[in-house]
Amino acid sequence: MAGSPLKRARREERQADQLATYETVKRRALSEPRTEPATYHPDLLTELLDLAGEGYSATEIAAHWAISEETLEAWGKAHPALSDTLNHARAREKAWWLSRARLAIRDDNNRFPAGAWSHVMRARFPEWDDKPTVHLDLGSLVIVHRNRPEPLQERAAGDAKPLIEGRAIRLAHSPTGEGTTDSSLSDGDGGPTHSDGE
């Protein structure tokens, strides 16, 4: 084994503590994913709860049974027992995911992927999404849009207007402005600009 005897002893002690704190509940082995689409039968209810108890979502369960999500929804509408079991399965799925973080905190597991867990929780359970939701009751408020901007591609290049029409402003001494005798150039006061020395 790698490491010094002290490191080895600490690692073995940590592993023994983790084994002592883990729940030793034996669970039934999960069924193998089907290759042929399942047909509804009340025996599926137990399997549904077992899969949800391991964190499977309704989508994963449908894939496990080789059926579509729409088929699972249709079964739920057609069979009240399955509808109730799907609700219970949703609670079991959520409990499994919540227990991962609780067990990691309890066991002081520094390798727990908290960022990935948080992302999965927000994706699976909308109530975990931390984006603020704004609900507005506008009542009789009417919103009027005026002067809607036209899309950029519809503007013609010839319609573009200069920022200052008909005159240029000389802000500072410029070597390119020297020797210019164009009387159309003006200073900020509207008077003609003069080159240095004029």
PDB file of C-alpha atoms in Angstrom:
ATOM      1  CA  MET A   1       0.000   0.000   0.000  1.00  0.00           C
ATOM      2  CA  ALA A   2       1.109   3.511  -0.751  1.00  0.00           C
ATOM      3  CA  GLY A   3       1.800   6.065   1.932  1.00  0.00           C
ATOM      4  CA  SER A   4       3.372   6.096   5.323  1.00  0.00           C
ATOM      5  CA  PRO A   5       2.067   3.854   8.111  1.00  0.00           C
ATOM      6  CA  LEU A   6       0.450   6.888   9.800  1.00  0.00           C
ATOM      7  CA  LYS A   7      -1.378   7.910   6.618  1.00  0.00           C
ATOM      8  CA  ARG A   8      -2.462   4.308   6.075  1.00  0.00           C
ATOM      9  CA  ALA A   9      -3.802   4.062   9.635  1.00  0.00           C
ATOM     10  CA  ARG A  10      -5.721   7.338   9.308  1.00  0.00           C
ATOM     11  CA  ARG A  11      -7.211   6.245   5.966  1.00  0.00           C
ATOM     12  CA  GLU A  12      -8.309   2.886   7.427  1.00  0.00           C
ATOM     13  CA  GLU A  13      -9.822   4.655  10.454  1.00  0.00           C
ATOM     14  CA  ARG A  14     -11.729   7.047   8.167  1.00  0.00           C
ATOM     15  CA  GLN A  15     -13.018   4.145   6.063  1.00  0.00           C
ATOM     16  CA  ALA A  16     -14.106   2.255   9.189  1.00  0.00           C
ATOM     17  CA  ASP A  17     -15.957   5.339  10.455  1.00  0.00           C
ATOM     18  CA  GLN A  18     -17.708   5.758   7.121  1.00  0.00           C
ATOM     19  CA  LEU A  19     -18.759   2.110   7.036  1.00  0.00           C
ATOM     20  CA  ALA A  20     -20.075   2.380  10.593  1.00  0.00           C
ATOM     21  CA  THR A  21     -22.165   5.455   9.763  1.00  0.00           C
ATOM     22  CA  TYR A  22     -23.615   4.231   6.460  1.00  0.00           C
ATOM     23  CA  GLU A  23     -27.082   2.847   6.619  1.00  0.00           C
ATOM     24  CA  THR A  24     -27.000  -0.908   6.265  1.00  0.00           C
ATOM     25  CA  VAL A  25     -30.469  -1.307   4.809  1.00  0.00           C
ATOM     26  CA  LYS A  26     -30.466  -3.992   2.144  1.00  0.00           C
ATOM     27  CA  ARG A  27     -32.350  -2.975  -0.939  1.00  0.00           C
ATOM     28  CA  ARG A  28     -33.825  -5.134  -3.596  1.00  0.00           C
ATOM     29  CA  ALA A  29     -31.771  -5.428  -6.728  1.00  0.00           C
ATOM     30  CA  LEU A  30     -33.129  -3.253  -9.501  1.00  0.00           C
ATOM     31  CA  SER A  31     -34.531  -4.920 -12.561  1.00  0.00           C
ATOM     32  CA  GLU A  32     -32.545  -4.842 -15.766  1.00  0.00           C
ATOM     33  CA  PRO A  33     -33.653  -2.307 -18.381  1.00  0.00           C
ATOM     34  CA  ARG A  34     -36.104  -3.795 -20.844  1.00  0.00           C
ATOM     35  CA  THR A  35     -35.259  -4.297 -24.471  1.00  0.00           C
ATOM     36  CA  GLU A  36     -38.922  -4.603 -25.486  1.00  0.00           C
ATOM     37  CA  PRO A  37     -41.499  -1.947 -24.524  1.00  0.00           C
ATOM     38  CA  ALA A  38     -43.325  -2.766 -21.309  1.00  0.00           C
ATOM     39  CA  THR A  39     -47.091  -3.101 -21.172  1.00  0.00           C
ATOM     40  CA  TYR A  40     -49.023  -1.761 -18.217  1.00  0.00           C
ATOM     41  CA  HIS A  41     -49.503  -4.204 -15.386  1.00  0.00           C
ATOM     42  CA  PRO A  42     -50.094  -3.472 -11.678  1.00  0.00           C
ATOM     43  CA  ASP A  43     -46.810  -5.257 -10.864  1.00  0.00           C
ATOM     44  CA  LEU A  44     -45.014  -2.287 -12.419  1.00  0.00           C
ATOM     45  CA  LEU A  45     -46.036  -0.125  -9.443  1.00  0.00           C
ATOM     46  CA  THR A  46     -43.542  -1.835  -7.107  1.00  0.00           C
ATOM     47  CA  GLU A  47     -40.788  -1.551  -9.679  1.00  0.00           C
ATOM     48  CA  LEU A  48     -41.659   2.117 -10.207  1.00  0.00           C
ATOM     49  CA  LEU A  49     -41.202   2.843  -6.489  1.00  0.00           C
ATOM     50  CA  ASP A  50     -37.941   0.863  -6.358  1.00  0.00           C
ATOM     51  CA  LEU A  51     -36.492   2.822  -9.274  1.00  0.00           C
ATOM     52  CA  ALA A  52     -37.641   6.154  -7.844  1.00  0.00           C
ATOM     53  CA  GLY A  53     -36.145   5.145  -4.503  1.00  0.00           C
ATOM     54  CA  GLU A  54     -32.773   5.096  -6.272  1.00  0.00           C
ATOM     55  CA  GLY A  55     -33.263   8.616  -7.654  1.00  0.00           C
ATOM     56  CA  TYR A  56     -34.665   7.709 -11.081  1.00  0.00           C
ATOM     57  CA  SER A  57     -36.844  10.387 -12.667  1.00  0.00           C
ATOM     58  CA  ALA A  58     -40.032   9.613 -14.584  1.00  0.00           C
ATOM     59  CA  THR A  59     -38.043  10.040 -17.812  1.00  0.00           C
ATOM     60  CA  GLU A  60     -35.422   7.536 -16.672  1.00  0.00           C
ATOM     61  CA  ILE A  61     -38.131   5.103 -15.600  1.00  0.00           C
ATOM     62  CA  ALA A  62     -39.822   5.390 -19.004  1.00  0.00           C
ATOM     63  CA  ALA A  63     -36.465   4.715 -20.685  1.00  0.00           C
ATOM     64  CA  HIS A  64     -35.876   1.785 -18.310  1.00  0.00           C
ATOM     65  CA  TRP A  65     -39.184   0.298 -19.441  1.00  0.00           C
ATOM     66  CA  ALA A  66     -38.445   1.078 -23.136  1.00  0.00           C
ATOM     67  CA  ILE A  67     -41.500   3.318 -23.460  1.00  0.00           C
ATOM     68  CA  SER A  68     -41.924   7.017 -24.159  1.00  0.00           C
ATOM     69  CA  GLU A  69     -42.691   9.673 -21.559  1.00  0.00           C
ATOM     70  CA  GLU A  70     -46.002  10.252 -23.308  1.00  0.00           C
ATOM     71  CA  THR A  71     -46.923   6.581 -22.852  1.00  0.00           C
ATOM     72  CA  LEU A  72     -46.126   6.789 -19.128  1.00  0.00           C
ATOM     73  CA  GLU A  73     -48.288   9.927 -18.846  1.00  0.00           C
ATOM     74  CA  ALA A  74     -51.140   8.213 -20.723  1.00  0.00           C
ATOM     75  CA  TRP A  75     -50.912   5.218 -18.377  1.00  0.00           C
ATOM     76  CA  GLY A  76     -51.083   7.611 -15.425  1.00  0.00           C
ATOM     77  CA  LYS A  77     -54.263   9.208 -16.796  1.00  0.00           C
ATOM     78  CA  ALA A  78     -55.847   5.847 -17.572  1.00  0.00           C
ATOM     79  CA  HIS A  79     -54.937   4.115 -14.276  1.00  0.00           C
ATOM     80  CA  PRO A  80     -55.536   6.041 -11.031  1.00  0.00           C
ATOM     81  CA  ALA A  81     -53.302   3.648  -9.058  1.00  0.00           C
ATOM     82  CA  LEU A  82     -50.375   4.444 -11.348  1.00  0.00           C
ATOM     83  CA  SER A  83     -51.097   8.176 -11.078  1.00  0.00           C
ATOM     84  CA  ASP A  84     -50.909   7.981  -7.260  1.00  0.00           C
ATOM     85  CA  THR A  85     -47.755   5.870  -7.469  1.00  0.00           C
ATOM     86  CA  LEU A  86     -46.130   8.385  -9.843  1.00  0.00           C
ATOM     87  CA  ASN A  87     -46.756  11.146  -7.277  1.00  0.00           C
ATOM     88  CA  HIS A  88     -45.271   8.978  -4.532  1.00  0.00           C
ATOM     89  CA  ALA A  89     -42.350   8.113  -6.831  1.00  0.00           C
ATOM     90  CA  ARG A  90     -41.652  11.819  -7.380  1.00  0.00           C
ATOM     91  CA  ALA A  91     -41.356  12.271  -3.613  1.00  0.00           C
ATOM     92  CA  ARG A  92     -39.027   9.261  -3.374  1.00  0.00           C
ATOM     93  CA  GLU A  93     -36.869  10.566  -6.211  1.00  0.00           C
ATOM     94  CA  LYS A  94     -36.561  13.949  -4.507  1.00  0.00           C
ATOM     95  CA  ALA A  95     -35.809  12.315  -1.145  1.00  0.00           C
ATOM     96  CA  TRP A  96     -32.998  10.274  -2.692  1.00  0.00           C
ATOM     97  CA  TRP A  97     -31.370  13.365  -4.181  1.00  0.00           C
ATOM     98  CA  LEU A  98     -31.753  15.343  -0.945  1.00  0.00           C
ATOM     99  CA  SER A  99     -30.235  12.504   1.061  1.00  0.00           C
ATOM    100  CA  ARG A 100     -27.036  12.632  -1.032  1.00  0.00           C
ATOM    101  CA  ALA A 101     -26.191  16.091   0.315  1.00  0.00           C
ATOM    102  CA  ARG A 102     -27.360  15.266   3.845  1.00  0.00           C
ATOM    103  CA  LEU A 103     -25.180  12.142   3.982  1.00  0.00           C
ATOM    104  CA  ALA A 104     -22.189  14.011   2.575  1.00  0.00           C
ATOM    105  CA  ILE A 105     -22.515  16.682   5.262  1.00  0.00           C
ATOM    106  CA  ARG A 106     -23.031  14.111   7.991  1.00  0.00           C
ATOM    107  CA  ASP A 107     -20.008  12.090   6.873  1.00  0.00           C
ATOM    108  CA  ASP A 108     -17.886  15.210   6.320  1.00  0.00           C
ATOM    109  CA  ASN A 109     -17.292  14.112   2.727  1.00  0.00           C
ATOM    110  CA  ASN A 110     -15.032  16.713   1.129  1.00  0.00           C
ATOM    111  CA  ARG A 111     -15.246  15.015  -2.262  1.00  0.00           C
ATOM    112  CA  PHE A 112     -18.998  15.501  -2.639  1.00  0.00           C
ATOM    113  CA  PRO A 113     -19.667  17.297  -5.970  1.00  0.00           C
ATOM    114  CA  ALA A 114     -21.813  20.058  -4.472  1.00  0.00           C
ATOM    115  CA  GLY A 115     -21.828  22.173  -7.648  1.00  0.00           C
ATOM    116  CA  ALA A 116     -23.006  19.286  -9.812  1.00  0.00           C
ATOM    117  CA  TRP A 117     -25.569  18.272  -7.177  1.00  0.00           C
ATOM    118  CA  SER A 118     -26.928  21.835  -7.038  1.00  0.00           C
ATOM    119  CA  HIS A 119     -27.192  21.984 -10.829  1.00  0.00           C
ATOM    120  CA  VAL A 120     -29.008  18.636 -10.951  1.00  0.00           C
ATOM    121  CA  MET A 121     -31.421  19.757  -8.219  1.00  0.00           C
ATOM    122  CA  ARG A 122     -32.297  22.956 -10.110  1.00  0.00           C
ATOM    123  CA  ALA A 123     -32.763  21.012 -13.354  1.00  0.00           C
ATOM    124  CA  ARG A 124     -34.880  18.222 -11.841  1.00  0.00           C
ATOM    125  CA  PHE A 125     -36.924  20.186  -9.332  1.00  0.00           C
ATOM    126  CA  PRO A 126     -38.156  23.622 -10.452  1.00  0.00           C
ATOM    127  CA  GLU A 127     -38.738  24.744  -6.858  1.00  0.00           C
ATOM    128  CA  TRP A 128     -34.944  24.552  -6.337  1.00  0.00           C
ATOM    129  CA  ASP A 129     -34.262  27.064  -9.091  1.00  0.00           C
ATOM    130  CA  ASP A 130     -32.810  30.178  -7.470  1.00  0.00           C
ATOM    131  CA  LYS A 131     -33.666  32.525 -10.319  1.00  0.00           C
ATOM    132  CA  PRO A 132     -36.041  35.213  -9.108  1.00  0.00           C
ATOM    133  CA  THR A 133     -39.535  34.896 -10.464  1.00  0.00           C
ATOM    134  CA  VAL A 134     -41.538  38.060 -10.951  1.00  0.00           C
ATOM    135  CA  HIS A 135     -45.314  37.883 -10.980  1.00  0.00           C
ATOM    136  CA  LEU A 136     -47.055  41.043 -12.109  1.00  0.00           C
ATOM    137  CA  ASP A 137     -50.752  41.720 -11.822  1.00  0.00           C
ATOM    138  CA  LEU A 138     -51.267  44.402 -14.425  1.00  0.00           C
ATOM    139  CA  GLY A 139     -55.009  44.625 -13.907  1.00  0.00           C
ATOM    140  CA  SER A 140     -56.270  47.328 -16.258  1.00  0.00           C
ATOM    141  CA  LEU A 141     -52.815  48.686 -17.069  1.00  0.00           C
ATOM    142  CA  VAL A 142     -52.356  49.171 -20.789  1.00  0.00           C
ATOM    143  CA  ILE A 143     -48.893  49.267 -22.292  1.00  0.00           C
ATOM    144  CA  VAL A 144     -48.498  51.347 -25.446  1.00  0.00           C
ATOM    145  CA  HIS A 145     -45.432  50.956 -27.631  1.00  0.00           C
ATOM    146  CA  ARG A 146     -44.450  54.086 -29.523  1.00  0.00           C
ATOM    147  CA  ASN A 147     -41.729  54.589 -32.068  1.00  0.00           C
ATOM    148  CA  ARG A 148     -40.807  50.962 -32.293  1.00  0.00           C
ATOM    149  CA  PRO A 149     -37.327  50.680 -33.745  1.00  0.00           C
ATOM    150  CA  GLU A 150     -37.195  49.127 -37.156  1.00  0.00           C
ATOM    151  CA  PRO A 151     -34.917  46.143 -37.687  1.00  0.00           C
ATOM    152  CA  LEU A 152     -31.357  47.023 -38.630  1.00  0.00           C
ATOM    153  CA  GLN A 153     -31.383  45.229 -41.978  1.00  0.00           C
ATOM    154  CA  GLU A 154     -34.269  47.433 -43.207  1.00  0.00           C
ATOM    155  CA  ARG A 155     -32.394  50.698 -42.735  1.00  0.00           C
ATOM    156  CA  ALA A 156     -30.854  52.089 -45.900  1.00  0.00           C
ATOM    157  CA  ALA A 157     -27.229  53.204 -45.808  1.00  0.00           C
ATOM    158  CA  GLY A 158     -28.147  56.415 -47.670  1.00  0.00           C
ATOM    159  CA  ASP A 159     -30.435  57.475 -44.821  1.00  0.00           C
ATOM    160  CA  ALA A 160     -27.514  57.794 -42.442  1.00  0.00           C
ATOM    161  CA  LYS A 161     -26.971  61.363 -41.242  1.00  0.00           C
ATOM    162  CA  PRO A 162     -23.762  62.779 -39.849  1.00  0.00           C
ATOM    163  CA  LEU A 163     -23.758  63.711 -36.199  1.00  0.00           C
ATOM    164  CA  ILE A 164     -22.970  67.353 -36.992  1.00  0.00           C
ATOM    165  CA  GLU A 165     -24.315  68.529 -40.304  1.00  0.00           C
ATOM    166  CA  GLY A 166     -22.439  70.912 -42.567  1.00  0.00           C
ATOM    167  CA  ARG A 167     -19.486  71.712 -40.330  1.00  0.00           C
ATOM    168  CA  ALA A 168     -16.526  70.145 -38.671  1.00  0.00           C
ATOM    169  CA  ILE A 169     -15.250  71.059 -35.259  1.00  0.00           C
ATOM    170  CA  ARG A 170     -11.577  71.455 -34.612  1.00  0.00           C
ATOM    171  CA  LEU A 171     -10.938  70.275 -31.094  1.00  0.00           C
ATOM    172  CA  ALA A 172      -7.171  70.659 -30.875  1.00  0.00           C
ATOM    173  CA  HIS A 173      -4.089  71.338 -32.903  1.00  0.00           C
ATOM    174  CA  SER A 174      -3.727  68.647 -35.529  1.00  0.00           C
ATOM    175  CA  PRO A 175      -0.791  68.090 -37.829  1.00  0.00           C
ATOM    176  CA  THR A 176      -3.215  66.948 -40.531  1.00  0.00           C
ATOM    177  CA  GLY A 177      -5.124  70.224 -40.309  1.00  0.00           C
ATOM    178  CA  GLU A 178      -2.062  72.356 -41.016  1.00  0.00           C
ATOM    179  CA  GLY A 179      -2.029  73.980 -44.369  1.00  0.00           C
ATOM    180  CA  THR A 180      -5.747  73.415 -44.897  1.00  0.00           C
ATOM    181  CA  THR A 181      -7.316  76.321 -46.665  1.00  0.00           C
ATOM    182  CA  ASP A 182     -10.788  74.821 -46.996  1.00  0.00           C
ATOM    183  CA  SER A 183     -13.149  77.517 -45.788  1.00  0.00           C
ATOM    184  CA  SER A 184     -15.913  74.959 -45.205  1.00  0.00           C
ATOM    185  CA  LEU A 185     -14.197  73.875 -42.003  1.00  0.00           C
ATOM    186  CA  SER A 186     -15.336  75.816 -38.999  1.00  0.00           C
ATOM    187  CA  ASP A 187     -14.451  76.010 -35.369  1.00  0.00           C
ATOM    188  CA  GLY A 188     -16.902  75.398 -32.593  1.00  0.00           C
ATOM    189  CA  ASP A 189     -18.250  78.964 -32.839  1.00  0.00           C
ATOM    190  CA  GLY A 190     -19.279  78.562 -36.425  1.00  0.00           C
ATOM    191  CA  GLY A 191     -16.444  80.721 -37.776  1.00  0.00           C
ATOM    192  CA  PRO A 192     -13.975  79.412 -40.294  1.00  0.00           C
ATOM    193  CA  THR A 193     -10.919  77.626 -39.008  1.00  0.00           C
ATOM    194  CA  HIS A 194      -7.478  78.957 -39.770  1.00  0.00           C
ATOM    195  CA  SER A 195      -4.232  77.100 -40.008  1.00  0.00           C
ATOM    196  CA  ASP A 196      -1.477  78.095 -37.663  1.00  0.00           C
ATOM    197  CA  GLY A 197       0.137  81.240 -38.879  1.00  0.00           C
ATOM    198  CA  GLU A 198      -2.947  82.630 -40.652  1.00  0.00           C
TER     199      GLU A 198
END
